PDB file of C-alpha atoms in Angstrom:
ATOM      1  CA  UNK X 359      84.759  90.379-109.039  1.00 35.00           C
ATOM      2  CA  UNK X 360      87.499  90.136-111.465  1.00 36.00           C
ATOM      3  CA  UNK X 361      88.068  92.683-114.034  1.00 38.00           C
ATOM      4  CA  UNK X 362      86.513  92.143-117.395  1.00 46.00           C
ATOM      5  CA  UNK X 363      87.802  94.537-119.762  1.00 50.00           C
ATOM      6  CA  UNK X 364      88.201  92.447-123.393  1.00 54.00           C
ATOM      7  CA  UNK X 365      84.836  93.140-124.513  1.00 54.00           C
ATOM      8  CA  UNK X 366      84.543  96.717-124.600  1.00 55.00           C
ATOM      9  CA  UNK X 367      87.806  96.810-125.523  1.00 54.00           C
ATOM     10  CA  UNK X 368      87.227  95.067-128.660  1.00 54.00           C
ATOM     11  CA  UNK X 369      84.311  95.892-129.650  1.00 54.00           C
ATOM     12  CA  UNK X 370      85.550  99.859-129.233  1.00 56.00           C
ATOM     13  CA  UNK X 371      88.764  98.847-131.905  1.00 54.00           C
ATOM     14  CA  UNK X 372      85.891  97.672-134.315  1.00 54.00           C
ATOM     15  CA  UNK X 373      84.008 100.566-134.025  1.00 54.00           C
ATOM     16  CA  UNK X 374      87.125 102.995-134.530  1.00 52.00           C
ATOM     17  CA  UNK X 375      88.389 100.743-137.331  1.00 53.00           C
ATOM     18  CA  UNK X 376      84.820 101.619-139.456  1.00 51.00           C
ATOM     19  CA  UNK X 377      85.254 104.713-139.380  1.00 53.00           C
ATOM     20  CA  UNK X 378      88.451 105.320-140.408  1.00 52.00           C
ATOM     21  CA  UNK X 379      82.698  59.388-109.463  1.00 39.00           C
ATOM     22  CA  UNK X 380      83.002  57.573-106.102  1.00 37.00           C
ATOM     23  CA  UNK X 381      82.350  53.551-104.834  1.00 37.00           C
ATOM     24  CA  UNK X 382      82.032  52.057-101.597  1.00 38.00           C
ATOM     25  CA  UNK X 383      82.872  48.190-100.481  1.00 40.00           C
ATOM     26  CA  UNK X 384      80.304  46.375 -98.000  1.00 40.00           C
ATOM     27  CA  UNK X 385      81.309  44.032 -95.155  1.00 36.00           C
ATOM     28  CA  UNK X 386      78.771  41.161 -94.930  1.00 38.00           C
ATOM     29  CA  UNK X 387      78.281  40.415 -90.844  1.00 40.00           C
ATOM     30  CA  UNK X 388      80.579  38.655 -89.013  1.00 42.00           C
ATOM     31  CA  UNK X 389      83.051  38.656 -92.653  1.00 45.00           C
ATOM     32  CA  UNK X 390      86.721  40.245 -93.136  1.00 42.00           C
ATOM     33  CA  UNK X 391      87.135  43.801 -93.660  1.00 43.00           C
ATOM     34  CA  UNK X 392      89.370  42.709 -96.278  1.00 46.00           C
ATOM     35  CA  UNK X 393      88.908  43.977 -99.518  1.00 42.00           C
ATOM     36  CA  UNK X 394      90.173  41.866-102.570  1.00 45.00           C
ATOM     37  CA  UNK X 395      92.603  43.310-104.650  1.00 46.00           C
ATOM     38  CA  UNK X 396      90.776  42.310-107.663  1.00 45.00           C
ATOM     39  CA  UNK X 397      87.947  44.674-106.711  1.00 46.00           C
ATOM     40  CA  UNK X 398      90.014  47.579-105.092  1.00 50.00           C
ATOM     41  CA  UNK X 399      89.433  50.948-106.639  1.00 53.00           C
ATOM     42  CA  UNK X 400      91.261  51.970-109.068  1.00 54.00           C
ATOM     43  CA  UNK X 401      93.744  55.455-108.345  1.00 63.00           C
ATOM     44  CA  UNK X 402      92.178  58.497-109.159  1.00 63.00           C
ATOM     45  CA  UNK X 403      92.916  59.479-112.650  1.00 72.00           C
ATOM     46  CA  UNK X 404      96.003  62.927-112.619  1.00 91.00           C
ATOM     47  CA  UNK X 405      94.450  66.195-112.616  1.00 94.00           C
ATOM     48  CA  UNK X 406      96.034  66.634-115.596  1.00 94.00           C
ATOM     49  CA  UNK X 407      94.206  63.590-117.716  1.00 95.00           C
ATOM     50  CA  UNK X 408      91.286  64.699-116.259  1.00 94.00           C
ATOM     51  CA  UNK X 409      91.416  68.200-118.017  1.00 95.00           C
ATOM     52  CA  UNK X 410      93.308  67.063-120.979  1.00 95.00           C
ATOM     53  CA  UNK X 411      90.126  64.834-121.636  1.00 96.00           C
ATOM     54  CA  UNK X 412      87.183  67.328-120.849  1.00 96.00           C
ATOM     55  CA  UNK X 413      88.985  69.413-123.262  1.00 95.00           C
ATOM     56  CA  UNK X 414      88.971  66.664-125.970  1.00 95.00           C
ATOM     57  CA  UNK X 415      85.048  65.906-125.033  1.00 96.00           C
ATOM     58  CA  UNK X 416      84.020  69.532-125.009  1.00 97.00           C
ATOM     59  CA  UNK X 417      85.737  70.199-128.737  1.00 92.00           C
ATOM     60  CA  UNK X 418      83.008  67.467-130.287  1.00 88.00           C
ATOM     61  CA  UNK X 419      80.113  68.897-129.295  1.00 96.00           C
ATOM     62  CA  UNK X 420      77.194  72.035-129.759  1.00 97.00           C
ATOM     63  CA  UNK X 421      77.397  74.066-126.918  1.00 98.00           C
ATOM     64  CA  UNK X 422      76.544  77.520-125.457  1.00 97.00           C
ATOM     65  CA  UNK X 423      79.069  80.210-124.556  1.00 96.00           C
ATOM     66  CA  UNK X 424      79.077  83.409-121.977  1.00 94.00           C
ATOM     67  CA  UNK X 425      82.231  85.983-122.492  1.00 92.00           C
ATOM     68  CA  UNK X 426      82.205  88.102-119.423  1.00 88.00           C
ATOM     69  CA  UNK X 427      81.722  91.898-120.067  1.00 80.00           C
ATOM     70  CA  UNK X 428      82.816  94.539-117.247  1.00 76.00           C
ATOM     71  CA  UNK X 429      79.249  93.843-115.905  1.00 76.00           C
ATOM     72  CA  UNK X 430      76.562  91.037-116.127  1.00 77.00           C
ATOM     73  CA  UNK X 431      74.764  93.075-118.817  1.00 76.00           C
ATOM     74  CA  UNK X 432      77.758  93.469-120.576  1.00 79.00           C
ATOM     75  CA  UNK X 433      78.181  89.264-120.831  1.00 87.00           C
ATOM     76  CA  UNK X 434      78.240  88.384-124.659  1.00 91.00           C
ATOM     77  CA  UNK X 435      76.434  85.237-125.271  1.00 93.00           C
ATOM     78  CA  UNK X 436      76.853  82.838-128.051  1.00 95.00           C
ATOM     79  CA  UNK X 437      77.169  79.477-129.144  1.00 97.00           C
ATOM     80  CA  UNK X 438      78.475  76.888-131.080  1.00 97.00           C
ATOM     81  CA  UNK X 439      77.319  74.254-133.860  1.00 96.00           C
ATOM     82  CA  UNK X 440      80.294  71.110-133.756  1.00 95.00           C
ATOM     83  CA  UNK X 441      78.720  69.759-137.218  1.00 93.00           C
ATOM     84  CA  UNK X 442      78.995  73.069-138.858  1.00 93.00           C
ATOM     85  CA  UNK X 443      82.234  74.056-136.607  1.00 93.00           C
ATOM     86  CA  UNK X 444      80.986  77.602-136.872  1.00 95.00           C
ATOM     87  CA  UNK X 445      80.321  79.852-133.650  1.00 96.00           C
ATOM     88  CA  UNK X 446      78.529  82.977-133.037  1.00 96.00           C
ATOM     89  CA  UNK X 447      78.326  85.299-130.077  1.00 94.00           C
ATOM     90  CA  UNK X 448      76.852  88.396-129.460  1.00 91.00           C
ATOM     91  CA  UNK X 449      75.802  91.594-127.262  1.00 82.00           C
ATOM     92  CA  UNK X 450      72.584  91.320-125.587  1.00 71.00           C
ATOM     93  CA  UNK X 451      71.864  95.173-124.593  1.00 68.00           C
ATOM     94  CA  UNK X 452      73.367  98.294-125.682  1.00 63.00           C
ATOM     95  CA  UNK X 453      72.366 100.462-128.630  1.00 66.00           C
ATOM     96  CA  UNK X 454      75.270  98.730-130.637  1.00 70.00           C
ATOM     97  CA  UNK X 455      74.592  95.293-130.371  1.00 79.00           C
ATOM     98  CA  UNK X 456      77.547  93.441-132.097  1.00 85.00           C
ATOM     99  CA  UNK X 457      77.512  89.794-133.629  1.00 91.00           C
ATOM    100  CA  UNK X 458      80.195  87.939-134.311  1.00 94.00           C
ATOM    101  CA  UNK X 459      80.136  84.119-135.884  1.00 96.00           C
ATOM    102  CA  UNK X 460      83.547  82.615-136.506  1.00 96.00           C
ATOM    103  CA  UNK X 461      84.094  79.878-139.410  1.00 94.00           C
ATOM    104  CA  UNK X 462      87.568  78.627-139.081  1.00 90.00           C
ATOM    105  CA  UNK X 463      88.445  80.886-141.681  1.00 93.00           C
ATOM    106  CA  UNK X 464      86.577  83.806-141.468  1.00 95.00           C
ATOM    107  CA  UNK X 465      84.811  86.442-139.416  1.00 96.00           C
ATOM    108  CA  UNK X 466      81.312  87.789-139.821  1.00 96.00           C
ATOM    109  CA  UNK X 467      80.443  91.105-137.910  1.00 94.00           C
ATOM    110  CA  UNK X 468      77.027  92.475-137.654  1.00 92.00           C
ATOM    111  CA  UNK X 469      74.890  94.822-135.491  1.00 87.00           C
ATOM    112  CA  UNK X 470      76.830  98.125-135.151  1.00 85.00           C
ATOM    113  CA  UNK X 471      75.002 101.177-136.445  1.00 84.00           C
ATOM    114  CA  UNK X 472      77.958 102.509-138.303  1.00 86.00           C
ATOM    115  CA  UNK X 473      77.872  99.330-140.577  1.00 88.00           C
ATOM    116  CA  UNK X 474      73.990 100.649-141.756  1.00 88.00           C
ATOM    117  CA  UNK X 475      72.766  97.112-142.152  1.00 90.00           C
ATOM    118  CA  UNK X 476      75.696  95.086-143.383  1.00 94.00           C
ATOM    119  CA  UNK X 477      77.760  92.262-142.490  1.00 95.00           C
ATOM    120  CA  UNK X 478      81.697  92.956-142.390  1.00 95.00           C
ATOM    121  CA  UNK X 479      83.232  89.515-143.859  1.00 96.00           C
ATOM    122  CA  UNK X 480      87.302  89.370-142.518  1.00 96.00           C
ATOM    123  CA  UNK X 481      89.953  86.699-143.737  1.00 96.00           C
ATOM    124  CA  UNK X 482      90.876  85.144-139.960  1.00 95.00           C
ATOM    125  CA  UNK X 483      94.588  84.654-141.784  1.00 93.00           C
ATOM    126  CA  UNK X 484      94.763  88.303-142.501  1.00 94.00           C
ATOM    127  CA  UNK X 485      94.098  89.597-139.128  1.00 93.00           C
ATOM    128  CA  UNK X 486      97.375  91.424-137.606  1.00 90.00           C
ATOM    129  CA  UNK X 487      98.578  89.560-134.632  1.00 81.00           C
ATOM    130  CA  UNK X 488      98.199  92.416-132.415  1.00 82.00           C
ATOM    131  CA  UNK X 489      94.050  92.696-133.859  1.00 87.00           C
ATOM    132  CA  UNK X 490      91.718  92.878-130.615  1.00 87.00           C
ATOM    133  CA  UNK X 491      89.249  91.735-133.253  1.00 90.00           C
ATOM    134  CA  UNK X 492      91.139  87.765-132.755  1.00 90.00           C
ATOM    135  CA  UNK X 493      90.104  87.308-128.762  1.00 89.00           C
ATOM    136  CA  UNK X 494      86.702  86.579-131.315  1.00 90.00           C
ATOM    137  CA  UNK X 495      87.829  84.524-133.866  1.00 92.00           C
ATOM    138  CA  UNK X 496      87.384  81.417-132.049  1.00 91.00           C
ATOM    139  CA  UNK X 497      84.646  81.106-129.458  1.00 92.00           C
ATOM    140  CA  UNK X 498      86.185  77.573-128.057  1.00 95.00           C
ATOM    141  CA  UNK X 499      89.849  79.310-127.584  1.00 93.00           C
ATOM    142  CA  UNK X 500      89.857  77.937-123.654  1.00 95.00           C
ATOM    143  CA  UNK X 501      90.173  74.688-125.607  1.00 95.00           C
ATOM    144  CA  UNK X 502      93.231  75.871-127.401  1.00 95.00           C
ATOM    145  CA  UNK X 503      94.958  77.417-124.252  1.00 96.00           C
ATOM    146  CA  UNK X 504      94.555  74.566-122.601  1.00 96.00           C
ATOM    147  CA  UNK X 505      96.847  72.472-124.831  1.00 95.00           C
ATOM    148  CA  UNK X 506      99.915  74.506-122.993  1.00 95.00           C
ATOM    149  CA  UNK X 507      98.968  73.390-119.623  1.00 96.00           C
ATOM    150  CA  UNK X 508     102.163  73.466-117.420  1.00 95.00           C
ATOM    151  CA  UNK X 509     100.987  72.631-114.245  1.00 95.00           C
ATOM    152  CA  UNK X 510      97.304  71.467-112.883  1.00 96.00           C
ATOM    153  CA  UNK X 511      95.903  70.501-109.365  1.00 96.00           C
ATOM    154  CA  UNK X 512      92.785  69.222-108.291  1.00 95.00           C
ATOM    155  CA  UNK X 513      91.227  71.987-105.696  1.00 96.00           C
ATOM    156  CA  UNK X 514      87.787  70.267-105.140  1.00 95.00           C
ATOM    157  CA  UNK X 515      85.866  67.820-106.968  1.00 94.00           C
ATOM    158  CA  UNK X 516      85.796  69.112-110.501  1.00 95.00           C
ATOM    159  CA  UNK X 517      88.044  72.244-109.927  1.00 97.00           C
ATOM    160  CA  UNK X 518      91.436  72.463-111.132  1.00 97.00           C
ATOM    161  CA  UNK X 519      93.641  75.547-110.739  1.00 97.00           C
ATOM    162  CA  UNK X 520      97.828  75.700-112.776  1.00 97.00           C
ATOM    163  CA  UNK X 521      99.603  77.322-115.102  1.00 97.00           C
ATOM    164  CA  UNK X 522      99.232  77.609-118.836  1.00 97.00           C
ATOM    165  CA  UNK X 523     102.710  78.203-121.065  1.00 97.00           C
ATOM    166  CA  UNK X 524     101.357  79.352-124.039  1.00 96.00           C
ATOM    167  CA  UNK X 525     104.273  78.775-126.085  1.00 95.00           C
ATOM    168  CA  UNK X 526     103.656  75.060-126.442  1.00 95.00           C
ATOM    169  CA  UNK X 527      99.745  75.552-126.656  1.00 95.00           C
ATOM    170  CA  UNK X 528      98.647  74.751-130.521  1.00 92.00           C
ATOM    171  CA  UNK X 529      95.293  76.091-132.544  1.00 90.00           C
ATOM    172  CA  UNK X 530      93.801  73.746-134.948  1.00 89.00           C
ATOM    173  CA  UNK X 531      92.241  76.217-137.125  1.00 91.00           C
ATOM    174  CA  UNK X 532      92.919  79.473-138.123  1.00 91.00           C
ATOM    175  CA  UNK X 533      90.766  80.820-136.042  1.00 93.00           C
ATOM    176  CA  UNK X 534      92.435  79.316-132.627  1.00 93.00           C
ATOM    177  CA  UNK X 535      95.652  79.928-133.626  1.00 93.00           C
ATOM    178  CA  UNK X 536      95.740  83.844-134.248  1.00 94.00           C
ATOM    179  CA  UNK X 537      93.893  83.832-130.982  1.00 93.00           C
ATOM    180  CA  UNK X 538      96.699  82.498-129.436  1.00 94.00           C
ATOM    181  CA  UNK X 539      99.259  84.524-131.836  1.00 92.00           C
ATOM    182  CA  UNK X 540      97.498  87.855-130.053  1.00 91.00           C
ATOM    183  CA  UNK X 541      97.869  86.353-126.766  1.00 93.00           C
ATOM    184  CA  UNK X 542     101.505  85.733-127.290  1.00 93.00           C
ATOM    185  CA  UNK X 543     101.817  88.328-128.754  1.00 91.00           C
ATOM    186  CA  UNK X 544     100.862  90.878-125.399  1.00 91.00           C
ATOM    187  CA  UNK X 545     102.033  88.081-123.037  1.00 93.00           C
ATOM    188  CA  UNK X 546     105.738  88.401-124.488  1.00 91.00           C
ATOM    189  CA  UNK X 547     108.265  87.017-121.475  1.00 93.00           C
ATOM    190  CA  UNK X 548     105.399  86.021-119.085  1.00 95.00           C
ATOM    191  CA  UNK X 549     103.691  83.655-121.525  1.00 95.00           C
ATOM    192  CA  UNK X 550     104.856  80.755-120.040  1.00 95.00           C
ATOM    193  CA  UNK X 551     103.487  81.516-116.800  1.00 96.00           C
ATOM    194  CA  UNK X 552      99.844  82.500-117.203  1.00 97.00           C
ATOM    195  CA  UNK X 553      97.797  81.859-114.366  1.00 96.00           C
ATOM    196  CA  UNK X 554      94.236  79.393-114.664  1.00 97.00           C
ATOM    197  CA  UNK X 555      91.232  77.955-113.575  1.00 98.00           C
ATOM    198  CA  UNK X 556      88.687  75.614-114.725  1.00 98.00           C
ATOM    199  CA  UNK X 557      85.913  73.332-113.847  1.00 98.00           C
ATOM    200  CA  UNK X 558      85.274  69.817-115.362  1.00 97.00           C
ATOM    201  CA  UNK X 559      81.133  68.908-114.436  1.00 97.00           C
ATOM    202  CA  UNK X 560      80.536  65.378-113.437  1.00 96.00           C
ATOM    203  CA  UNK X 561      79.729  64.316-117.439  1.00 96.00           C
ATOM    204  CA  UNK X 562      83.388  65.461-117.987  1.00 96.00           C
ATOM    205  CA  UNK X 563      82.950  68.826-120.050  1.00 97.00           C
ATOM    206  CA  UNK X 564      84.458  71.816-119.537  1.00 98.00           C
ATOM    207  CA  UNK X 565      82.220  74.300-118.106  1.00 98.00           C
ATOM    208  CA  UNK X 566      84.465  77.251-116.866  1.00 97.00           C
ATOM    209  CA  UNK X 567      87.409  78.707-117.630  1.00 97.00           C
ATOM    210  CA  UNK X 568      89.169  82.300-116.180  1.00 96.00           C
ATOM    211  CA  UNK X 569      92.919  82.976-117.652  1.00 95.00           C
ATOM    212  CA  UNK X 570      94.739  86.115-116.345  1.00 93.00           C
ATOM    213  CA  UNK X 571      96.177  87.479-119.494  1.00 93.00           C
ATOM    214  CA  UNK X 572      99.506  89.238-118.843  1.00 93.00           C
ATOM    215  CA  UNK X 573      99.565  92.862-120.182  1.00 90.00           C
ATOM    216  CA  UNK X 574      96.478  92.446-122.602  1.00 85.00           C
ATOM    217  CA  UNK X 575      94.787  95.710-121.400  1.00 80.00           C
ATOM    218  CA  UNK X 576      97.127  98.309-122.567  1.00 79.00           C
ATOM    219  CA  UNK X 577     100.005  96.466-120.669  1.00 82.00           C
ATOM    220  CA  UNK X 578      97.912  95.859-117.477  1.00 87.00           C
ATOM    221  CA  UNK X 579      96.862  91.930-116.737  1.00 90.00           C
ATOM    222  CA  UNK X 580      92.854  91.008-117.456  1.00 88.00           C
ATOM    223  CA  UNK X 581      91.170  88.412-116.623  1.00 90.00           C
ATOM    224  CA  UNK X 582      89.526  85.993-120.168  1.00 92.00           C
ATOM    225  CA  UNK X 583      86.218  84.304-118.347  1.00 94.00           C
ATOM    226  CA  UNK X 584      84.201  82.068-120.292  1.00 95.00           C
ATOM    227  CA  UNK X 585      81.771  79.893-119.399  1.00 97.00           C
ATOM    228  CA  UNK X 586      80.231  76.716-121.592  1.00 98.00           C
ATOM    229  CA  UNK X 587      77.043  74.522-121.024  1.00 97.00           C
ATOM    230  CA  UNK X 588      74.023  73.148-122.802  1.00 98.00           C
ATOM    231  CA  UNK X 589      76.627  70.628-124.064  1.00 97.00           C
ATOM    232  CA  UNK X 590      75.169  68.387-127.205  1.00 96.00           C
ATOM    233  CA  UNK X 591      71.829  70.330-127.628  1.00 95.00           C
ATOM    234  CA  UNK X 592      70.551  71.587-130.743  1.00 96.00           C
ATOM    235  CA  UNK X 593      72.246  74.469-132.670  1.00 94.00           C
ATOM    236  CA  UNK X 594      72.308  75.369-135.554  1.00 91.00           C
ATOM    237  CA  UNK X 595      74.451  78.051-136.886  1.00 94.00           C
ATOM    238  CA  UNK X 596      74.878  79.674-140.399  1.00 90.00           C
ATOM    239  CA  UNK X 597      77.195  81.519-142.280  1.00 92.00           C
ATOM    240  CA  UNK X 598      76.199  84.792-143.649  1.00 93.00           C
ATOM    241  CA  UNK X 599      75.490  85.375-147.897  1.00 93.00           C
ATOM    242  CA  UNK X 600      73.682  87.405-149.819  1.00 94.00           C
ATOM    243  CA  UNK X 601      74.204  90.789-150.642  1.00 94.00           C
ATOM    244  CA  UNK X 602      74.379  92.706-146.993  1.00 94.00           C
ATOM    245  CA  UNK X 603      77.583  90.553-146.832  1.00 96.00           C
ATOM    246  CA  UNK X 604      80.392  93.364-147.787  1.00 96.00           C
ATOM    247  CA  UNK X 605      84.568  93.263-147.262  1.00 95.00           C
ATOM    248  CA  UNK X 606      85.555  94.606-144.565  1.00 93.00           C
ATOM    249  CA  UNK X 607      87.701  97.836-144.781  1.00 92.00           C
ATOM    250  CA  UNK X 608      91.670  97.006-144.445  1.00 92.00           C
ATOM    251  CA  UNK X 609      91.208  99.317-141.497  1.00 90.00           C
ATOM    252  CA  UNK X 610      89.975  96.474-139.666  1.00 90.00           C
ATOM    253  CA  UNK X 611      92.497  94.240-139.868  1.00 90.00           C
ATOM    254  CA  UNK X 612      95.049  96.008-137.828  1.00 81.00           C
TER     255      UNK X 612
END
């Protein structure tokens, strides 16, 4: 198993923060094994169309997301709504069972006892760049890290396995790119060659992703595992109001 260290990690800063497809040809009997050149397959598409397109696919549609924790019941679980282009994830066990939904501006957090009932609203903008709190403020950020692919090849049918540079990845909303500002950020000189792997199903969306992160866990490499399915089926996500909704202490953004 590979280490999964960014969600305790995280979560622990927050908590500190508060309190400060194939074809075949036929031969009729007796005819040429000839195949005509108008009906010859076509060449397999490069590994790297094929990902470059189950990334644009997966971006367009509700999905559901899995964060790997240290251990299975560690995983945070979440989703995402494409009309709304909000997502939310969350802890399922533990006495502090932190929430997180992402707008592409802003970050809601929920669930810890030390918050006594409210939400913590954050500007995404405002985070610093070195915030753990940012490896949450974009639950699709595989999508984003994939724009710097380097190098891809196909390992089997659907797996791909290269090298990401980060410095010529891009976010499209706030929320991607101070994900991949933190990333930089503890990647410095090795961010051009961060190791990847990923799986494309056979309807052509992304359903895995594992990054090794260079010196992310106080200078030691992790590994960033998510895992996507349930692709176009109902969610429905919404952003927190009301009264429980408070500012979050400038302790939090650093």
């Amino acid at each position: 198993m590979l280490s999964r260290f960014i969600v305790g990690s995280v979560l622990g800063t927050a908590l500190v923060a508060t309190l400060t497809g194939c074809s075949a040809a036929g031969t009729a009997a007796g005819g040429s094994t000839a195949v005509p050149a108008s009906s010859a397959a076509s060449p397999a598409p490069e590994p790297a169309t094929v990902l470059a397109a189950a990334v644009a696919k997966t971006t367009g549609v509700n999905l559901k997301v899995v964060l790997a924790g240290d251990k299975a019941e560690e995983n945070l679980t979440g989703s995402y709504d494409a009309k709304q282009k909000i997502g939310s994830i969350a802890q399922a066990s533990g006495t502090d069972r932190m929430t997180i939904i992402a707008t592409p501006d802003d970050l809601y957090l929920a669930g810890m006892s030390d918050f006594k009932g409210k939400t913590m609203h954050l500007k995404i903008a405002k985070l610093d760049a070195k915030s753990p709190l940012a490896m949450f403020a974009d639950v699709l950020a595989p999508l984003t890290l994939l724009t710097g692919v380097k190098d891809v090849s196909l390992t089997a049918p659907g797996s791909f396995t290269g090298t990401l540079d980060l410095t010529k990845a891009q976010g499209a909303t706030a929320g991607s790119q101070k994900f991949l500002d933190y990333v930089l950020a503890t990647a410095a000189d090795r961010a051009n060659t961060v190791k990847f792997t990923a799986s494309v199903n056979e309807q052509g969306y992304l359903t895995e992703f594992d990054a090794t992160l260079p010196k992310i866990d106080d200078g030691k490499d992790g590994e960033y595992d998510l895992k996507f399915s349930d692709f176009g089926s109902p969610v429905t996500i919404t952003k927190p109001t009301g009264s429980k909704v408070v500012e979050a202490p400038a302790a939090m953004y650093s």
